[in-house]
Amino acid sequence: MTTDQLSARDALIALRAEVGKAVVGNDAAVTGLIIVLLCRGHVLVEGVPGVAKTLLVRALAAALDLETTRVQFTPDLMPGDVTGSTVYDAHSGEFTFRPGPVFTNLLLADEINRTPPKTQSALLEAMEERQVSVDGTSRALPEVFAVVATQNPVEYEGTYPLPEAQLDRFLLKLTVPAPSRDDEIGVLTRHASGFDPHDLAAAGLRPVAGAEQLAAARAEVAGVTVGPEVIGYVVDLCRATRELPSVRLGVSPRGATALLAASRAWAWLAGRGYATPDDVKALARPALRHRIGLRPEAELEGVTADGVLDRVLASVAVPR
């Protein structure tokens, strides 16, 4: 069956198997990235170096036939290095715009917290407005555009914490753990057999979906129905995060909207035309964990955002 003959859902579900030709395990992260694309969102990926975060994005882009660009964020990175800049063309005698790496489909912002706020603010415009402004002129980004930003959770020296306003623009925050023993054996076995992570075509990875299937899938996700009891459950969960004494900043209404959107995409991937409270519970942690600000004394006591969400999920009544 060709890509054109596959339904939108079948094509996107096939992505997991296709990405698996290059990345061992991490099915949850692949599903999270698919949900982000379905919701026209962005994603923050947290994991120690060496757990295949970059390979995951490259493999997904190859399986979706999308363009991807990687930018290593450093303290000396300037806004123009991301958005592009106006340069003088000596041959024509005119100033022309040279697009930056942000003009792509999947922008891998590697170690995003290592660049200063001025550059982060330029990226924030691209994430929120899906355009960049250079020298007073706004330029639209591609229809399919998502920022996949990475953070190292154990090395904070020389970093700039992302402001809450920027964190709130990420639809999901995914954590990529170290692989299990069996998965790690699988990784080493592939490398021993000659696998080259820089040559995905040689690994047999081919496009199984494209922009047409993604557009059709987005339209179908928009048609997933959400009952008033599910909407009420989303609101109750988010409001409960604002009432805990260990929390200085709870989930905003934008966070509630993100949780609802992600839950609809999850329901669609499961083959249903309606969302349930279980869909909301499944996406609550990745959709909300980065939107919770803890009080310093709570952090000293070992309280985590995921712990707060576990408590909220256990205390808020689930509609039946």
PDB file of N, CA, C and O in Angstrom, residues 13 111 223 226 267 295 306 308 317:
ATOM      1  N   ILE A  13       0.223   6.423  12.391  1.00  0.00           N
ATOM      2  CA  ILE A  13       0.554   5.310  13.285  1.00  0.00           C
ATOM      3  C   ILE A  13       1.759   4.540  12.752  1.00  0.00           C
ATOM      4  O   ILE A  13       2.603   4.056  13.520  1.00  0.00           O
ATOM      5  N   GLU A 111      19.667  22.422  23.291  1.00  0.00           N
ATOM      6  CA  GLU A 111      20.056  23.114  24.524  1.00  0.00           C
ATOM      7  C   GLU A 111      19.594  24.571  24.485  1.00  0.00           C
ATOM      8  O   GLU A 111      20.378  25.504  24.595  1.00  0.00           O
ATOM      9  N   GLY A 223     -12.247  17.453  14.484  1.00  0.00           N
ATOM     10  CA  GLY A 223     -13.612  16.962  14.552  1.00  0.00           C
ATOM     11  C   GLY A 223     -13.883  16.039  15.722  1.00  0.00           C
ATOM     12  O   GLY A 223     -15.027  15.578  15.901  1.00  0.00           O
ATOM     13  N   VAL A 226     -15.824  16.641  22.277  1.00  0.00           N
ATOM     14  CA  VAL A 226     -15.464  16.683  23.699  1.00  0.00           C
ATOM     15  C   VAL A 226     -16.713  17.050  24.488  1.00  0.00           C
ATOM     16  O   VAL A 226     -17.291  18.127  24.287  1.00  0.00           O
ATOM     17  N   ALA A 267      -7.011  10.757  21.560  1.00  0.00           N
ATOM     18  CA  ALA A 267      -8.226   9.991  21.279  1.00  0.00           C
ATOM     19  C   ALA A 267      -8.301   9.614  19.799  1.00  0.00           C
ATOM     20  O   ALA A 267      -8.669   8.479  19.454  1.00  0.00           O
ATOM     21  N   ARG A 295       7.263  26.447  44.814  1.00  0.00           N
ATOM     22  CA  ARG A 295       7.881  27.347  45.793  1.00  0.00           C
ATOM     23  C   ARG A 295       9.262  26.812  46.150  1.00  0.00           C
ATOM     24  O   ARG A 295       9.475  25.593  46.183  1.00  0.00           O
ATOM     25  N   ASP A 306       5.839  16.632  38.581  1.00  0.00           N
ATOM     26  CA  ASP A 306       5.125  15.377  38.348  1.00  0.00           C
ATOM     27  C   ASP A 306       4.465  14.884  39.637  1.00  0.00           C
ATOM     28  O   ASP A 306       3.357  14.316  39.597  1.00  0.00           O
ATOM     29  N   VAL A 308       3.308  16.810  41.996  1.00  0.00           N
ATOM     30  CA  VAL A 308       2.123  17.653  42.170  1.00  0.00           C
ATOM     31  C   VAL A 308       0.982  17.135  41.305  1.00  0.00           C
ATOM     32  O   VAL A 308      -0.177  17.032  41.744  1.00  0.00           O
ATOM     33  N   ALA A 317     -12.036  14.386  41.296  1.00  0.00           N
ATOM     34  CA  ALA A 317     -12.981  13.339  40.918  1.00  0.00           C
ATOM     35  C   ALA A 317     -13.059  13.191  39.398  1.00  0.00           C
ATOM     36  O   ALA A 317     -13.112  14.185  38.659  1.00  0.00           O
TER      37      ALA A 317
END
